[in-house]
Amino acid sequence: AGSWRPTGRGLMPRSLPALSMKSPRILHATCKFRPAGPGTNVIDGGIVPSAINDEEITVKQKLTSMPKRLEAGGVCIQANDWGELNVARIRFPKGADATPLLKGLPQDLCQCPHWGTVLSGSIHVRYADGSEETVHAGDVYYWPPGHTVWVDEDYEAVEFSPSGPMCEVIDHLNSKLGN
């Protein structure tokens, strides 16, 4: 109905916007872009169509083969930008706390929204309003801008975020870690 069409895999958008070379994400140093051939682009190893009309496309990559965008002290963020969507494998070791690394961002909190699922472990989240929750293995979540996280046990998740804000957060974390 409307902007969605049925396919063999469920509903797919009828069309998606073309990837713009003027996108702040494309201009950002950590987000690598190169043409992959007629009608496609490669961003950090993921293939993204430059425009989608009425044809179905898929983007696929092994979770373990995504490029490492941050690695320090057992924390590892492997991430790829597919169009305006960042797909990330996030791993934190027991005792990791993002709070000190977020200092310098607005409210000293992560300003990127995230949607994800916890594969193993659990993670504590504190929001800008002071409320807290714990997300466990098997849970799906949405965290709005304005949060921090810490873990009491090894943690792994798959997360989806807007590419531009996620690049900004990863760059900030890397600068705090001296990477």
mmCIF file with all atom_site columns, C-alpha atoms in Angstrom:
data_model
loop_
_atom_site.group_PDB
_atom_site.id
_atom_site.type_symbol
_atom_site.label_atom_id
_atom_site.label_alt_id
_atom_site.label_comp_id
_atom_site.label_asym_id
_atom_site.label_entity_id
_atom_site.label_seq_id
_atom_site.pdbx_PDB_ins_code
_atom_site.Cartn_x
_atom_site.Cartn_y
_atom_site.Cartn_z
_atom_site.occupancy
_atom_site.B_iso_or_equiv
_atom_site.pdbx_formal_charge
_atom_site.auth_seq_id
_atom_site.auth_comp_id
_atom_site.auth_asym_id
_atom_site.auth_atom_id
_atom_site.pdbx_PDB_model_num
ATOM 1   C CA . ALA A 1 1   ? 0.000  0.000   0.000   1.00 0.00 ? 1   ALA A CA 1
ATOM 2   C CA . GLY A 1 2   ? 1.324  3.432   -0.895  1.00 0.00 ? 2   GLY A CA 1
ATOM 3   C CA . SER A 1 3   ? 5.106  3.503   -0.779  1.00 0.00 ? 3   SER A CA 1
ATOM 4   C CA . TRP A 1 4   ? 5.519  -0.233  -0.032  1.00 0.00 ? 4   TRP A CA 1
ATOM 5   C CA . ARG A 1 5   ? 5.272  -3.185  -2.418  1.00 0.00 ? 5   ARG A CA 1
ATOM 6   C CA . PRO A 1 6   ? 4.952  -6.912  -1.685  1.00 0.00 ? 6   PRO A CA 1
ATOM 7   C CA . THR A 1 7   ? 7.906  -9.145  -2.615  1.00 0.00 ? 7   THR A CA 1
ATOM 8   C CA . GLY A 1 8   ? 8.927  -12.725 -1.925  1.00 0.00 ? 8   GLY A CA 1
ATOM 9   C CA . ARG A 1 9   ? 10.659 -11.431 1.231   1.00 0.00 ? 9   ARG A CA 1
ATOM 10  C CA . GLY A 1 10  ? 7.807  -9.324  2.585   1.00 0.00 ? 10  GLY A CA 1
ATOM 11  C CA . LEU A 1 11  ? 7.218  -5.617  2.038   1.00 0.00 ? 11  LEU A CA 1
ATOM 12  C CA . MET A 1 12  ? 9.930  -3.532  0.402   1.00 0.00 ? 12  MET A CA 1
ATOM 13  C CA . PRO A 1 13  ? 9.998  0.230   -0.218  1.00 0.00 ? 13  PRO A CA 1
ATOM 14  C CA . ARG A 1 14  ? 8.934  1.196   -3.733  1.00 0.00 ? 14  ARG A CA 1
ATOM 15  C CA . SER A 1 15  ? 11.919 3.511   -3.926  1.00 0.00 ? 15  SER A CA 1
ATOM 16  C CA . LEU A 1 16  ? 14.746 4.817   -1.778  1.00 0.00 ? 16  LEU A CA 1
ATOM 17  C CA . PRO A 1 17  ? 16.644 8.084   -2.167  1.00 0.00 ? 17  PRO A CA 1
ATOM 18  C CA . ALA A 1 18  ? 19.858 8.064   -4.156  1.00 0.00 ? 18  ALA A CA 1
ATOM 19  C CA . LEU A 1 19  ? 23.113 8.294   -2.230  1.00 0.00 ? 19  LEU A CA 1
ATOM 20  C CA . SER A 1 20  ? 24.244 11.898  -2.257  1.00 0.00 ? 20  SER A CA 1
ATOM 21  C CA . MET A 1 21  ? 27.933 12.776  -2.617  1.00 0.00 ? 21  MET A CA 1
ATOM 22  C CA . LYS A 1 22  ? 27.125 15.911  -0.563  1.00 0.00 ? 22  LYS A CA 1
ATOM 23  C CA . SER A 1 23  ? 26.063 13.867  2.470   1.00 0.00 ? 23  SER A CA 1
ATOM 24  C CA . PRO A 1 24  ? 28.095 14.825  5.571   1.00 0.00 ? 24  PRO A CA 1
ATOM 25  C CA . ARG A 1 25  ? 28.636 11.085  6.081   1.00 0.00 ? 25  ARG A CA 1
ATOM 26  C CA . ILE A 1 26  ? 30.291 10.779  2.674   1.00 0.00 ? 26  ILE A CA 1
ATOM 27  C CA . LEU A 1 27  ? 32.489 13.821  3.288   1.00 0.00 ? 27  LEU A CA 1
ATOM 28  C CA . HIS A 1 28  ? 33.538 12.552  6.701   1.00 0.00 ? 28  HIS A CA 1
ATOM 29  C CA . ALA A 1 29  ? 37.047 11.057  6.752   1.00 0.00 ? 29  ALA A CA 1
ATOM 30  C CA . THR A 1 30  ? 36.138 7.789   8.491   1.00 0.00 ? 30  THR A CA 1
ATOM 31  C CA . CYS A 1 31  ? 33.325 6.962   6.055   1.00 0.00 ? 31  CYS A CA 1
ATOM 32  C CA . LYS A 1 32  ? 35.056 5.679   2.955   1.00 0.00 ? 32  LYS A CA 1
ATOM 33  C CA . PHE A 1 33  ? 33.285 5.863   -0.407  1.00 0.00 ? 33  PHE A CA 1
ATOM 34  C CA . ARG A 1 34  ? 34.263 4.611   -3.824  1.00 0.00 ? 34  ARG A CA 1
ATOM 35  C CA . PRO A 1 35  ? 32.292 3.800   -6.978  1.00 0.00 ? 35  PRO A CA 1
ATOM 36  C CA . ALA A 1 36  ? 31.774 0.066   -7.471  1.00 0.00 ? 36  ALA A CA 1
ATOM 37  C CA . GLY A 1 37  ? 30.477 0.105   -11.003 1.00 0.00 ? 37  GLY A CA 1
ATOM 38  C CA . PRO A 1 38  ? 27.403 1.236   -12.890 1.00 0.00 ? 38  PRO A CA 1
ATOM 39  C CA . GLY A 1 39  ? 24.500 1.823   -10.518 1.00 0.00 ? 39  GLY A CA 1
ATOM 40  C CA . THR A 1 40  ? 26.309 0.839   -7.296  1.00 0.00 ? 40  THR A CA 1
ATOM 41  C CA . ASN A 1 41  ? 28.545 2.331   -4.629  1.00 0.00 ? 41  ASN A CA 1
ATOM 42  C CA . VAL A 1 42  ? 30.763 0.696   -2.028  1.00 0.00 ? 42  VAL A CA 1
ATOM 43  C CA . ILE A 1 43  ? 30.817 2.244   1.424   1.00 0.00 ? 43  ILE A CA 1
ATOM 44  C CA . ASP A 1 44  ? 33.193 0.583   3.909   1.00 0.00 ? 44  ASP A CA 1
ATOM 45  C CA . GLY A 1 45  ? 32.850 -2.713  2.044   1.00 0.00 ? 45  GLY A CA 1
ATOM 46  C CA . GLY A 1 46  ? 29.023 -2.820  1.842   1.00 0.00 ? 46  GLY A CA 1
ATOM 47  C CA . ILE A 1 47  ? 27.486 -2.509  -1.619  1.00 0.00 ? 47  ILE A CA 1
ATOM 48  C CA . VAL A 1 48  ? 24.686 0.047   -1.881  1.00 0.00 ? 48  VAL A CA 1
ATOM 49  C CA . PRO A 1 49  ? 22.674 0.828   -5.021  1.00 0.00 ? 49  PRO A CA 1
ATOM 50  C CA . SER A 1 50  ? 22.985 4.425   -6.161  1.00 0.00 ? 50  SER A CA 1
ATOM 51  C CA . ALA A 1 51  ? 19.246 4.463   -6.811  1.00 0.00 ? 51  ALA A CA 1
ATOM 52  C CA . ILE A 1 52  ? 16.490 1.893   -6.460  1.00 0.00 ? 52  ILE A CA 1
ATOM 53  C CA . ASN A 1 53  ? 13.490 1.909   -8.726  1.00 0.00 ? 53  ASN A CA 1
ATOM 54  C CA . ASP A 1 54  ? 11.079 -1.057  -8.768  1.00 0.00 ? 54  ASP A CA 1
ATOM 55  C CA . GLU A 1 55  ? 13.757 -3.729  -8.528  1.00 0.00 ? 55  GLU A CA 1
ATOM 56  C CA . GLU A 1 56  ? 14.503 -5.561  -5.296  1.00 0.00 ? 56  GLU A CA 1
ATOM 57  C CA . ILE A 1 57  ? 18.058 -5.351  -3.983  1.00 0.00 ? 57  ILE A CA 1
ATOM 58  C CA . THR A 1 58  ? 19.786 -6.807  -0.967  1.00 0.00 ? 58  THR A CA 1
ATOM 59  C CA . VAL A 1 59  ? 22.903 -5.881  0.954   1.00 0.00 ? 59  VAL A CA 1
ATOM 60  C CA . LYS A 1 60  ? 24.656 -8.705  2.733   1.00 0.00 ? 60  LYS A CA 1
ATOM 61  C CA . GLN A 1 61  ? 27.851 -9.033  4.719   1.00 0.00 ? 61  GLN A CA 1
ATOM 62  C CA . LYS A 1 62  ? 29.123 -11.417 7.365   1.00 0.00 ? 62  LYS A CA 1
ATOM 63  C CA . LEU A 1 63  ? 28.828 -9.832  10.797  1.00 0.00 ? 63  LEU A CA 1
ATOM 64  C CA . THR A 1 64  ? 32.383 -10.857 11.672  1.00 0.00 ? 64  THR A CA 1
ATOM 65  C CA . SER A 1 65  ? 33.871 -9.359  8.480   1.00 0.00 ? 65  SER A CA 1
ATOM 66  C CA . MET A 1 66  ? 32.655 -5.789  8.956   1.00 0.00 ? 66  MET A CA 1
ATOM 67  C CA . PRO A 1 67  ? 35.518 -3.283  9.238   1.00 0.00 ? 67  PRO A CA 1
ATOM 68  C CA . LYS A 1 68  ? 36.694 -2.305  12.717  1.00 0.00 ? 68  LYS A CA 1
ATOM 69  C CA . ARG A 1 69  ? 35.904 1.363   13.322  1.00 0.00 ? 69  ARG A CA 1
ATOM 70  C CA . LEU A 1 70  ? 36.993 1.358   16.973  1.00 0.00 ? 70  LEU A CA 1
ATOM 71  C CA . GLU A 1 71  ? 39.085 -1.114  18.947  1.00 0.00 ? 71  GLU A CA 1
ATOM 72  C CA . ALA A 1 72  ? 40.562 -0.410  22.394  1.00 0.00 ? 72  ALA A CA 1
ATOM 73  C CA . GLY A 1 73  ? 40.627 -2.142  25.760  1.00 0.00 ? 73  GLY A CA 1
ATOM 74  C CA . GLY A 1 74  ? 38.439 -5.001  24.595  1.00 0.00 ? 74  GLY A CA 1
ATOM 75  C CA . VAL A 1 75  ? 35.794 -2.646  23.181  1.00 0.00 ? 75  VAL A CA 1
ATOM 76  C CA . CYS A 1 76  ? 35.216 -3.298  19.492  1.00 0.00 ? 76  CYS A CA 1
ATOM 77  C CA . ILE A 1 77  ? 32.837 -1.585  17.106  1.00 0.00 ? 77  ILE A CA 1
ATOM 78  C CA . GLN A 1 78  ? 32.700 -3.138  13.663  1.00 0.00 ? 78  GLN A CA 1
ATOM 79  C CA . ALA A 1 79  ? 30.470 -1.061  11.423  1.00 0.00 ? 79  ALA A CA 1
ATOM 80  C CA . ASN A 1 80  ? 29.412 -0.418  7.875   1.00 0.00 ? 80  ASN A CA 1
ATOM 81  C CA . ASP A 1 81  ? 27.399 2.405   6.364   1.00 0.00 ? 81  ASP A CA 1
ATOM 82  C CA . TRP A 1 82  ? 24.778 1.243   3.877   1.00 0.00 ? 82  TRP A CA 1
ATOM 83  C CA . GLY A 1 83  ? 23.280 4.397   2.447   1.00 0.00 ? 83  GLY A CA 1
ATOM 84  C CA . GLU A 1 84  ? 22.098 6.466   5.394   1.00 0.00 ? 84  GLU A CA 1
ATOM 85  C CA . LEU A 1 85  ? 22.009 3.413   7.712   1.00 0.00 ? 85  LEU A CA 1
ATOM 86  C CA . ASN A 1 86  ? 24.910 2.320   9.910   1.00 0.00 ? 86  ASN A CA 1
ATOM 87  C CA . VAL A 1 87  ? 24.967 -1.385  10.790  1.00 0.00 ? 87  VAL A CA 1
ATOM 88  C CA . ALA A 1 88  ? 27.263 -2.236  13.686  1.00 0.00 ? 88  ALA A CA 1
ATOM 89  C CA . ARG A 1 89  ? 28.467 -5.180  15.710  1.00 0.00 ? 89  ARG A CA 1
ATOM 90  C CA . ILE A 1 90  ? 29.185 -3.798  19.190  1.00 0.00 ? 90  ILE A CA 1
ATOM 91  C CA . ARG A 1 91  ? 31.272 -5.692  21.761  1.00 0.00 ? 91  ARG A CA 1
ATOM 92  C CA . PHE A 1 92  ? 32.092 -4.481  25.288  1.00 0.00 ? 92  PHE A CA 1
ATOM 93  C CA . PRO A 1 93  ? 34.104 -6.454  27.851  1.00 0.00 ? 93  PRO A CA 1
ATOM 94  C CA . LYS A 1 94  ? 32.945 -6.846  31.440  1.00 0.00 ? 94  LYS A CA 1
ATOM 95  C CA . GLY A 1 95  ? 33.345 -3.532  33.290  1.00 0.00 ? 95  GLY A CA 1
ATOM 96  C CA . ALA A 1 96  ? 33.320 -1.257  30.216  1.00 0.00 ? 96  ALA A CA 1
ATOM 97  C CA . ASP A 1 97  ? 31.695 2.149   30.771  1.00 0.00 ? 97  ASP A CA 1
ATOM 98  C CA . ALA A 1 98  ? 31.137 4.594   27.897  1.00 0.00 ? 98  ALA A CA 1
ATOM 99  C CA . THR A 1 99  ? 30.305 7.497   30.244  1.00 0.00 ? 99  THR A CA 1
ATOM 100 C CA . PRO A 1 100 ? 33.825 9.016   30.542  1.00 0.00 ? 100 PRO A CA 1
ATOM 101 C CA . LEU A 1 101 ? 34.354 8.723   26.783  1.00 0.00 ? 101 LEU A CA 1
ATOM 102 C CA . LEU A 1 102 ? 31.189 10.684  26.021  1.00 0.00 ? 102 LEU A CA 1
ATOM 103 C CA . LYS A 1 103 ? 32.432 13.789  27.859  1.00 0.00 ? 103 LYS A CA 1
ATOM 104 C CA . GLY A 1 104 ? 32.507 16.688  25.425  1.00 0.00 ? 104 GLY A CA 1
ATOM 105 C CA . LEU A 1 105 ? 29.366 15.666  23.529  1.00 0.00 ? 105 LEU A CA 1
ATOM 106 C CA . PRO A 1 106 ? 26.157 17.624  24.234  1.00 0.00 ? 106 PRO A CA 1
ATOM 107 C CA . GLN A 1 107 ? 25.033 16.764  27.804  1.00 0.00 ? 107 GLN A CA 1
ATOM 108 C CA . ASP A 1 108 ? 28.079 14.414  27.897  1.00 0.00 ? 108 ASP A CA 1
ATOM 109 C CA . LEU A 1 109 ? 25.780 11.758  26.382  1.00 0.00 ? 109 LEU A CA 1
ATOM 110 C CA . CYS A 1 110 ? 25.598 9.840   23.108  1.00 0.00 ? 110 CYS A CA 1
ATOM 111 C CA . GLN A 1 111 ? 23.474 11.889  20.707  1.00 0.00 ? 111 GLN A CA 1
ATOM 112 C CA . CYS A 1 112 ? 22.878 9.107   18.167  1.00 0.00 ? 112 CYS A CA 1
ATOM 113 C CA . PRO A 1 113 ? 19.670 7.039   18.255  1.00 0.00 ? 113 PRO A CA 1
ATOM 114 C CA . HIS A 1 114 ? 20.157 3.267   18.102  1.00 0.00 ? 114 HIS A CA 1
ATOM 115 C CA . TRP A 1 115 ? 17.896 0.316   17.332  1.00 0.00 ? 115 TRP A CA 1
ATOM 116 C CA . GLY A 1 116 ? 19.320 -3.110  18.089  1.00 0.00 ? 116 GLY A CA 1
ATOM 117 C CA . THR A 1 117 ? 19.246 -6.558  19.580  1.00 0.00 ? 117 THR A CA 1
ATOM 118 C CA . VAL A 1 118 ? 21.466 -7.951  22.322  1.00 0.00 ? 118 VAL A CA 1
ATOM 119 C CA . LEU A 1 119 ? 23.169 -11.181 21.236  1.00 0.00 ? 119 LEU A CA 1
ATOM 120 C CA . SER A 1 120 ? 24.877 -11.948 24.560  1.00 0.00 ? 120 SER A CA 1
ATOM 121 C CA . GLY A 1 121 ? 25.276 -10.394 27.992  1.00 0.00 ? 121 GLY A CA 1
ATOM 122 C CA . SER A 1 122 ? 23.393 -7.352  29.183  1.00 0.00 ? 122 SER A CA 1
ATOM 123 C CA . ILE A 1 123 ? 23.887 -3.592  29.182  1.00 0.00 ? 123 ILE A CA 1
ATOM 124 C CA . HIS A 1 124 ? 22.772 -0.791  31.483  1.00 0.00 ? 124 HIS A CA 1
ATOM 125 C CA . VAL A 1 125 ? 21.426 2.398   29.901  1.00 0.00 ? 125 VAL A CA 1
ATOM 126 C CA . ARG A 1 126 ? 20.966 5.781   31.557  1.00 0.00 ? 126 ARG A CA 1
ATOM 127 C CA . TYR A 1 127 ? 18.939 8.432   29.728  1.00 0.00 ? 127 TYR A CA 1
ATOM 128 C CA . ALA A 1 128 ? 19.167 12.225  29.878  1.00 0.00 ? 128 ALA A CA 1
ATOM 129 C CA . ASP A 1 129 ? 16.143 12.348  32.227  1.00 0.00 ? 129 ASP A CA 1
ATOM 130 C CA . GLY A 1 130 ? 18.022 10.147  34.739  1.00 0.00 ? 130 GLY A CA 1
ATOM 131 C CA . SER A 1 131 ? 15.949 7.011   34.160  1.00 0.00 ? 131 SER A CA 1
ATOM 132 C CA . GLU A 1 132 ? 17.804 3.718   33.786  1.00 0.00 ? 132 GLU A CA 1
ATOM 133 C CA . GLU A 1 133 ? 17.113 0.283   32.392  1.00 0.00 ? 133 GLU A CA 1
ATOM 134 C CA . THR A 1 134 ? 18.969 -2.948  31.678  1.00 0.00 ? 134 THR A CA 1
ATOM 135 C CA . VAL A 1 135 ? 18.720 -4.654  28.292  1.00 0.00 ? 135 VAL A CA 1
ATOM 136 C CA . HIS A 1 136 ? 19.420 -8.418  28.231  1.00 0.00 ? 136 HIS A CA 1
ATOM 137 C CA . ALA A 1 137 ? 20.388 -11.034 25.643  1.00 0.00 ? 137 ALA A CA 1
ATOM 138 C CA . GLY A 1 138 ? 17.414 -11.694 23.379  1.00 0.00 ? 138 GLY A CA 1
ATOM 139 C CA . ASP A 1 139 ? 15.935 -8.194  23.900  1.00 0.00 ? 139 ASP A CA 1
ATOM 140 C CA . VAL A 1 140 ? 15.452 -5.682  21.102  1.00 0.00 ? 140 VAL A CA 1
ATOM 141 C CA . TYR A 1 141 ? 15.775 -2.006  21.927  1.00 0.00 ? 141 TYR A CA 1
ATOM 142 C CA . TYR A 1 142 ? 15.537 1.599   20.852  1.00 0.00 ? 142 TYR A CA 1
ATOM 143 C CA . TRP A 1 143 ? 17.688 4.225   22.593  1.00 0.00 ? 143 TRP A CA 1
ATOM 144 C CA . PRO A 1 144 ? 16.906 7.844   21.709  1.00 0.00 ? 144 PRO A CA 1
ATOM 145 C CA . PRO A 1 145 ? 19.635 10.510  21.574  1.00 0.00 ? 145 PRO A CA 1
ATOM 146 C CA . GLY A 1 146 ? 20.846 11.383  25.076  1.00 0.00 ? 146 GLY A CA 1
ATOM 147 C CA . HIS A 1 147 ? 22.073 8.184   26.744  1.00 0.00 ? 147 HIS A CA 1
ATOM 148 C CA . THR A 1 148 ? 25.136 6.455   28.166  1.00 0.00 ? 148 THR A CA 1
ATOM 149 C CA . VAL A 1 149 ? 25.857 2.753   28.668  1.00 0.00 ? 149 VAL A CA 1
ATOM 150 C CA . TRP A 1 150 ? 27.966 0.433   30.839  1.00 0.00 ? 150 TRP A CA 1
ATOM 151 C CA . VAL A 1 151 ? 28.242 -3.332  31.281  1.00 0.00 ? 151 VAL A CA 1
ATOM 152 C CA . ASP A 1 152 ? 28.821 -5.733  34.182  1.00 0.00 ? 152 ASP A CA 1
ATOM 153 C CA . GLU A 1 153 ? 29.490 -8.708  31.901  1.00 0.00 ? 153 GLU A CA 1
ATOM 154 C CA . ASP A 1 154 ? 30.793 -9.292  28.377  1.00 0.00 ? 154 ASP A CA 1
ATOM 155 C CA . TYR A 1 155 ? 28.278 -7.885  25.906  1.00 0.00 ? 155 TYR A CA 1
ATOM 156 C CA . GLU A 1 156 ? 27.585 -8.188  22.178  1.00 0.00 ? 156 GLU A CA 1
ATOM 157 C CA . ALA A 1 157 ? 24.855 -6.596  20.071  1.00 0.00 ? 157 ALA A CA 1
ATOM 158 C CA . VAL A 1 158 ? 23.883 -5.742  16.523  1.00 0.00 ? 158 VAL A CA 1
ATOM 159 C CA . GLU A 1 159 ? 22.807 -2.143  16.186  1.00 0.00 ? 159 GLU A CA 1
ATOM 160 C CA . PHE A 1 160 ? 21.261 0.072   13.491  1.00 0.00 ? 160 PHE A CA 1
ATOM 161 C CA . SER A 1 161 ? 21.755 3.845   13.586  1.00 0.00 ? 161 SER A CA 1
ATOM 162 C CA . PRO A 1 162 ? 21.742 6.849   11.247  1.00 0.00 ? 162 PRO A CA 1
ATOM 163 C CA . SER A 1 163 ? 25.145 6.906   9.525   1.00 0.00 ? 163 SER A CA 1
ATOM 164 C CA . GLY A 1 164 ? 26.053 10.561  10.071  1.00 0.00 ? 164 GLY A CA 1
ATOM 165 C CA . PRO A 1 165 ? 25.426 10.705  13.834  1.00 0.00 ? 165 PRO A CA 1
ATOM 166 C CA . MET A 1 166 ? 27.055 7.287   14.339  1.00 0.00 ? 166 MET A CA 1
ATOM 167 C CA . CYS A 1 167 ? 30.205 8.438   12.489  1.00 0.00 ? 167 CYS A CA 1
ATOM 168 C CA . GLU A 1 168 ? 30.341 11.483  14.773  1.00 0.00 ? 168 GLU A CA 1
ATOM 169 C CA . VAL A 1 169 ? 30.087 9.313   17.909  1.00 0.00 ? 169 VAL A CA 1
ATOM 170 C CA . ILE A 1 170 ? 32.738 6.838   16.706  1.00 0.00 ? 170 ILE A CA 1
ATOM 171 C CA . ASP A 1 171 ? 35.080 9.708   15.797  1.00 0.00 ? 171 ASP A CA 1
ATOM 172 C CA . HIS A 1 172 ? 34.547 11.283  19.231  1.00 0.00 ? 172 HIS A CA 1
ATOM 173 C CA . LEU A 1 173 ? 35.250 7.968   20.992  1.00 0.00 ? 173 LEU A CA 1
ATOM 174 C CA . ASN A 1 174 ? 38.377 7.404   18.899  1.00 0.00 ? 174 ASN A CA 1
ATOM 175 C CA . SER A 1 175 ? 39.653 10.914  19.722  1.00 0.00 ? 175 SER A CA 1
ATOM 176 C CA . LYS A 1 176 ? 39.109 10.302  23.440  1.00 0.00 ? 176 LYS A CA 1
ATOM 177 C CA . LEU A 1 177 ? 41.037 7.025   23.147  1.00 0.00 ? 177 LEU A CA 1
ATOM 178 C CA . GLY A 1 178 ? 43.870 8.664   21.195  1.00 0.00 ? 178 GLY A CA 1
ATOM 179 C CA . ASN A 1 179 ? 43.176 6.547   18.091  1.00 0.00 ? 179 ASN A CA 1
#
